[in-house]
Every structure is written in structure tokens, then in C-alpha cells.
Short mmCIF file of C-alpha atoms in Angstrom, two decimals:
data_model
loop_
_atom_site.label_atom_id
_atom_site.label_comp_id
_atom_site.label_asym_id
_atom_site.label_seq_id
_atom_site.Cartn_x
_atom_site.Cartn_y
_atom_site.Cartn_z
CA MET A 23 -5.49 -10.05 2.04
CA LYS A 24 -1.69 -10.30 2.18
CA SER A 25 0.66 -8.86 -0.41
CA ILE A 26 2.49 -10.89 -3.00
CA GLU A 27 5.77 -11.55 -1.23
CA GLN A 28 5.46 -10.20 2.30
CA ASP A 29 3.34 -10.80 5.36
CA GLN A 30 1.71 -7.39 4.92
CA PRO A 31 -1.65 -6.18 3.62
CA ALA A 32 -1.80 -6.00 -0.19
CA LYS A 33 -1.35 -2.37 -1.29
CA ILE A 34 -4.01 -0.89 -3.59
CA LEU A 35 -3.76 2.52 -5.23
CA ILE A 36 -7.06 4.19 -6.20
CA VAL A 37 -6.83 6.91 -8.87
CA ASP A 38 -10.06 8.85 -9.35
CA ASP A 39 -11.28 12.45 -9.27
CA GLU A 40 -14.78 11.70 -7.94
CA PRO A 41 -14.95 12.07 -4.12
CA GLN A 42 -17.96 9.74 -3.80
CA ILE A 43 -16.27 6.94 -5.74
CA ILE A 44 -13.08 7.39 -3.73
CA ARG A 45 -15.01 7.24 -0.46
CA VAL A 46 -16.87 4.07 -1.42
CA LEU A 47 -13.77 2.28 -2.75
CA ARG A 48 -11.59 3.26 0.21
CA THR A 49 -14.16 1.95 2.68
CA ALA A 50 -14.90 -1.27 0.78
CA LEU A 51 -11.24 -2.19 0.28
CA SER A 52 -9.99 -1.10 3.70
CA THR A 53 -12.58 -3.28 5.42
CA GLN A 54 -11.22 -6.22 3.40
CA GLY A 55 -7.80 -5.69 4.97
CA TYR A 56 -6.06 -3.90 2.09
CA ALA A 57 -3.72 -0.95 2.53
CA VAL A 58 -5.20 1.86 0.41
CA ARG A 59 -3.78 5.10 -0.94
CA ILE A 60 -5.59 7.72 -3.03
CA ALA A 61 -4.58 9.86 -6.01
CA ASN A 62 -6.91 12.44 -7.54
CA ASN A 63 -5.45 12.42 -11.04
CA GLY A 64 -3.18 10.39 -13.29
CA ILE A 65 -0.04 12.44 -12.68
CA GLU A 66 -0.36 12.07 -8.93
CA GLY A 67 -1.18 8.38 -9.40
CA ALA A 68 1.95 7.76 -11.46
CA ASP A 69 4.11 9.47 -8.83
CA ILE A 70 2.60 7.47 -5.95
CA ALA A 71 2.89 4.21 -7.89
CA LEU A 72 6.58 4.85 -8.54
CA GLU A 73 7.30 5.61 -4.89
CA TRP A 74 4.85 3.24 -3.09
CA LYS A 75 4.92 0.29 -5.51
CA PRO A 76 1.32 -0.92 -4.99
CA ASP A 77 0.27 -4.51 -5.66
CA LEU A 78 -2.72 -3.32 -7.72
CA VAL A 79 -4.04 -0.06 -9.21
CA ILE A 80 -7.69 0.87 -9.72
CA THR A 81 -8.06 3.90 -12.00
CA ASP A 82 -10.86 5.85 -13.58
CA VAL A 83 -10.59 6.27 -17.36
CA SER A 84 -11.77 9.88 -17.65
CA MET A 85 -9.69 12.27 -15.52
CA PRO A 86 -8.11 15.70 -16.01
CA GLU A 87 -4.37 16.24 -16.62
CA MET A 88 -3.57 12.55 -17.30
CA ASN A 89 -6.42 10.18 -18.12
CA GLY A 90 -6.60 6.48 -17.28
CA VAL A 91 -5.30 5.37 -20.68
CA GLU A 92 -2.21 7.54 -20.37
CA LEU A 93 -1.71 6.33 -16.79
CA CYS A 94 -1.86 2.70 -17.94
CA ARG A 95 0.91 3.39 -20.47
CA GLU A 96 2.99 5.18 -17.82
CA LEU A 97 2.61 2.33 -15.31
CA ARG A 98 3.31 -0.36 -17.89
CA ALA A 99 6.61 1.31 -18.78
CA ASN A 100 7.89 0.45 -15.29
CA SER A 101 5.78 -2.34 -13.80
CA ASP A 102 3.62 -5.41 -14.40
CA MET A 103 1.29 -4.65 -11.48
CA PRO A 104 -2.38 -5.48 -12.21
CA ILE A 105 -4.49 -2.51 -13.34
CA ILE A 106 -8.30 -2.37 -13.17
CA VAL A 107 -9.97 0.53 -14.98
CA LEU A 108 -13.35 2.04 -14.16
CA SER A 109 -15.41 3.27 -17.11
CA VAL A 110 -18.92 4.53 -17.72
CA ARG A 111 -21.34 2.71 -19.97
CA ASN A 112 -21.24 3.45 -23.71
CA ASN A 113 -17.56 4.37 -23.59
CA GLU A 114 -16.29 1.30 -25.43
CA ARG A 115 -13.54 3.19 -27.26
CA MET A 116 -11.82 4.34 -24.07
CA LYS A 117 -12.28 0.90 -22.55
CA ILE A 118 -10.51 -0.80 -25.46
CA GLU A 119 -7.78 1.85 -25.50
CA ALA A 120 -7.13 1.25 -21.80
CA LEU A 121 -6.90 -2.52 -22.27
CA ASP A 122 -4.56 -2.08 -25.23
CA ALA A 123 -2.48 0.33 -23.12
CA GLY A 124 -1.91 -2.36 -20.50
CA ALA A 125 -4.98 -2.54 -18.24
CA ASP A 126 -5.80 -6.06 -17.09
CA ASP A 127 -9.52 -5.68 -16.42
CA TYR A 128 -12.33 -3.15 -16.35
CA VAL A 129 -15.47 -2.56 -14.32
CA THR A 130 -18.35 -0.54 -15.73
CA LYS A 131 -20.01 2.16 -13.62
CA PRO A 132 -22.32 1.82 -11.83
CA PHE A 133 -20.83 -1.36 -10.36
CA SER A 134 -21.48 -3.52 -7.32
CA ILE A 135 -18.84 -3.50 -4.60
CA GLN A 136 -19.01 -7.30 -4.48
CA GLU A 137 -18.11 -7.52 -8.17
CA LEU A 138 -15.18 -5.14 -7.76
CA GLN A 139 -13.90 -7.01 -4.71
CA ALA A 140 -14.03 -10.28 -6.68
CA ARG A 141 -12.09 -8.70 -9.58
CA VAL A 142 -9.48 -7.39 -7.12
CA ARG A 143 -9.06 -10.83 -5.53
CA ALA A 144 -8.74 -12.46 -8.94
CA GLN A 145 -6.08 -10.01 -10.13
CA LEU A 146 -4.04 -10.31 -6.93
CA ARG A 147 -4.22 -14.12 -7.20
CA ARG A 148 -3.09 -13.96 -10.82
CA ASN A 149 -0.16 -11.77 -9.90
CA LEU A 150 0.81 -14.21 -7.15
CA SER A 151 0.90 -17.11 -9.61
CA GLU A 152 2.82 -15.34 -12.40
CA THR A 153 5.67 -17.81 -11.91
CA ARG A 154 3.64 -20.34 -13.83
CA ASP A 155 4.65 -18.50 -17.01
CA MET A 156 8.01 -20.24 -16.65
CA GLN A 157 6.44 -23.65 -16.24
CA THR A 158 5.99 -26.21 -18.97
CA VAL A 159 2.79 -27.53 -17.37
CA ILE A 160 -0.02 -25.18 -16.35
CA ASP A 161 -2.41 -26.47 -13.66
CA LEU A 162 -5.21 -23.95 -13.44
CA GLY A 163 -8.73 -24.53 -12.17
CA ASP A 164 -10.36 -27.27 -14.24
CA PHE A 165 -7.48 -27.24 -16.74
CA ARG A 166 -4.12 -29.00 -17.05
CA ILE A 167 -2.07 -27.87 -20.03
CA ASP A 168 1.14 -29.77 -20.83
CA ILE A 169 2.93 -27.48 -23.27
CA PRO A 170 5.78 -29.79 -24.43
CA GLN A 171 3.35 -32.70 -24.94
CA HIS A 172 0.70 -30.45 -26.52
CA ARG A 173 -1.85 -32.12 -24.23
CA VAL A 174 -4.90 -30.61 -22.54
CA THR A 175 -7.24 -32.10 -19.97
CA VAL A 176 -10.38 -30.43 -18.62
CA ARG A 177 -11.61 -31.93 -15.33
CA GLY A 178 -9.56 -35.02 -16.16
CA ARG A 179 -10.96 -35.39 -19.69
CA ASP A 180 -8.51 -35.34 -22.63
CA ILE A 181 -9.24 -32.58 -25.16
CA HIS A 182 -7.75 -32.72 -28.65
CA LEU A 183 -6.94 -29.28 -30.03
CA THR A 184 -5.47 -27.99 -33.27
CA PRO A 185 -2.20 -26.00 -32.94
CA LYS A 186 -4.00 -22.64 -33.14
CA GLN A 187 -6.66 -23.72 -30.65
CA PHE A 188 -3.90 -24.89 -28.32
CA ASP A 189 -2.01 -21.59 -28.63
CA LEU A 190 -5.24 -19.70 -27.97
CA LEU A 191 -5.95 -21.71 -24.81
CA VAL A 192 -2.38 -21.22 -23.54
CA CYS A 193 -2.74 -17.48 -24.11
CA PHE A 194 -6.00 -17.48 -22.13
CA ALA A 195 -4.46 -19.55 -19.33
CA GLU A 196 -1.49 -17.20 -19.03
CA HIS A 197 -3.91 -14.28 -18.61
CA ALA A 198 -6.70 -15.97 -16.64
CA GLY A 199 -9.28 -13.53 -15.35
CA GLN A 200 -8.08 -10.71 -17.58
CA VAL A 201 -10.05 -9.14 -20.40
CA LEU A 202 -8.11 -9.79 -23.63
CA THR A 203 -9.02 -7.60 -26.58
CA HIS A 204 -9.59 -9.03 -30.05
CA ARG A 205 -6.44 -7.28 -31.21
CA ALA A 206 -4.30 -8.67 -28.37
CA LEU A 207 -5.45 -12.23 -29.05
CA LEU A 208 -4.94 -11.94 -32.80
CA GLN A 209 -1.41 -10.64 -32.33
CA ALA A 210 -0.53 -13.25 -29.70
CA VAL A 211 -1.75 -16.23 -31.73
CA TRP A 212 -1.57 -15.17 -35.39
CA GLY A 213 1.26 -12.64 -35.29
CA ALA A 214 1.89 -8.91 -35.11
CA HIS A 215 0.26 -8.10 -38.46
CA ALA A 216 -2.87 -10.22 -38.06
CA ASP A 217 -6.00 -8.22 -38.86
CA GLN A 218 -8.64 -10.85 -39.65
CA PRO A 219 -11.05 -10.96 -36.68
CA GLU A 220 -13.03 -13.77 -38.32
CA TYR A 221 -10.05 -16.08 -37.61
CA LEU A 222 -10.51 -15.37 -33.92
CA ARG A 223 -14.29 -15.76 -33.92
CA VAL A 224 -14.08 -19.13 -35.67
CA SER A 225 -11.31 -20.41 -33.40
CA ILE A 226 -13.11 -19.27 -30.26
CA GLY A 227 -16.25 -21.06 -31.43
CA GLN A 228 -14.33 -24.28 -32.12
CA LEU A 229 -12.47 -24.10 -28.82
CA ARG A 230 -15.70 -23.57 -26.91
CA LYS A 231 -17.24 -26.65 -28.51
CA LYS A 232 -14.36 -28.73 -27.20
CA ILE A 233 -14.00 -27.40 -23.66
CA GLU A 234 -17.45 -26.15 -22.68
CA THR A 235 -20.07 -28.56 -21.31
CA SER A 236 -23.18 -26.56 -22.20
CA ASP A 237 -24.45 -24.00 -24.69
CA GLU A 238 -23.90 -21.26 -22.11
CA PRO A 239 -20.13 -20.62 -21.94
CA ARG A 240 -18.57 -20.99 -18.47
CA TYR A 241 -14.87 -20.77 -19.30
CA ILE A 242 -14.54 -18.35 -22.22
CA LEU A 243 -16.81 -15.35 -21.73
CA THR A 244 -17.51 -12.74 -24.38
CA GLU A 245 -16.94 -9.13 -23.33
CA PRO A 246 -19.20 -7.32 -25.86
CA TRP A 247 -17.34 -5.11 -28.36
CA VAL A 248 -14.09 -5.64 -26.47
CA GLY A 249 -12.84 -9.23 -26.44
CA TYR A 250 -12.90 -12.28 -24.17
CA ARG A 251 -12.24 -13.33 -20.58
CA PHE A 252 -11.08 -16.80 -19.49
CA ARG A 253 -12.35 -18.29 -16.20
CA PRO A 254 -10.46 -21.54 -15.55
CA THR A 255 -12.84 -22.65 -12.79
CA GLY A 256 -16.00 -21.66 -14.65
CA SER A 257 -16.72 -18.92 -12.07
CA ASP A 258 -15.42 -15.47 -11.18
CA ASP A 259 -13.26 -16.80 -8.33
CA LEU A 260 -10.09 -18.00 -10.04
#
């Protein structure tokens, strides 16, 4: 896997204090052709990120000295690089804090290497296509979103959306593959002081009725207790 702008392997920084996790991740990612560096805590991770400028960071949430949430804030102060956090089950609070602090995605331990590799590929692809944020038309997977014309097609079919539904879909498209928290979506679509989650639930339900083709959502997935994830192709490979 090549890096964003150069004909070099994509650089991935792993920040974790568990030797077994580090060993597994290093092996799995190195065999995929990535350049990998390791940090054993958040402070070391922040220093390496500043000097090495990785294309993606994978960090544990619970670490001594500087935890994953604090590291996310530190990295976001200087960079837009994708961040994937690793968290244990039943630690929803830390997971949400990490996403609010700037993490793009999370994987729950224990996880499959195949799932993590797919999340890494998706985040690197998203970072590569960030220039679409400046475009007035977003072509993404099954979706074509013409922002000036307020027009949406899904697999060539015209979809008529209300202004809020349209804004919600644009927000999803601009962060495809990422986990967006309820709070982040409310603030992006309804404003900084929005605090009515029922607005979001209703709008998500209405949007799903218009873009989904079955009762089982393919495009807008619910991340329990956290938020939502948008898959523009209807699968994990963006």
C-alpha cells in the first residue's frame, strides 16, 4: 500500500503498551507492505508522529502517562492524519471521548486482523480522496451528490431529500467510513448548541427509508451507544 503523495509504503504508527498486541499488529501490517513504527505510550507516540509524520495512527485507549484520548487531542492539534483507536468491550465512555477528541474510527478488542486491515485500507483511501471536500459534486460509491443543485442519485436513481436530510447525507459522505458520534452529527447539521438527539434519530430513519433498499441498512450503520457509520458502497471496502 503506497502513501498518500509519494511512491513509498504508507507509514503507520502503532501506539500501545501491550507487547502481544504490538507484535500481532506489526506483523499483520508489515506483511501488507506498510512501513510500521512502534510507540509504547502516548507521549512517545506524539513525539514520533511529530517527527515521522505517519499516514495513519493506531492507538490503544488505555495507556499510562498519556492515554489514547489525550493522544488524539495532541495529534489533532497538528494534523488531520486518520486515527484508529483500539478499545476493550464495555468501555463506551472512553470510545466516545476518543471519537470526540478526533479519532476517525475504533476497533473493539478482541478484533480480527482482517477487520483491522479493512479499516486501515478504508481510512487511507479516505485520506487520499480528501480533495473532494473542495468539490461541488461528490461521486462516492453508489452515490452522486450535486451540492449546488441539491440533487442526489443512488445507483442512478434520483432521491428527493429535505434540506436537513441533504445536509446529513453530505456530512456522511465527507466522512465516509468514519464513526460519527451523535454529538458530532447534531453539531454539524443542527448547529453548535443542538442537544436534541431525537432530531437525529428521526432524520436518520427518514434518510434510510429513502436511500436503503431493504430493511437491513447497508449504507448507514448504527454503532451502538456511539453514533453512525456511512458506507457509500454498502460494504466495508469504500
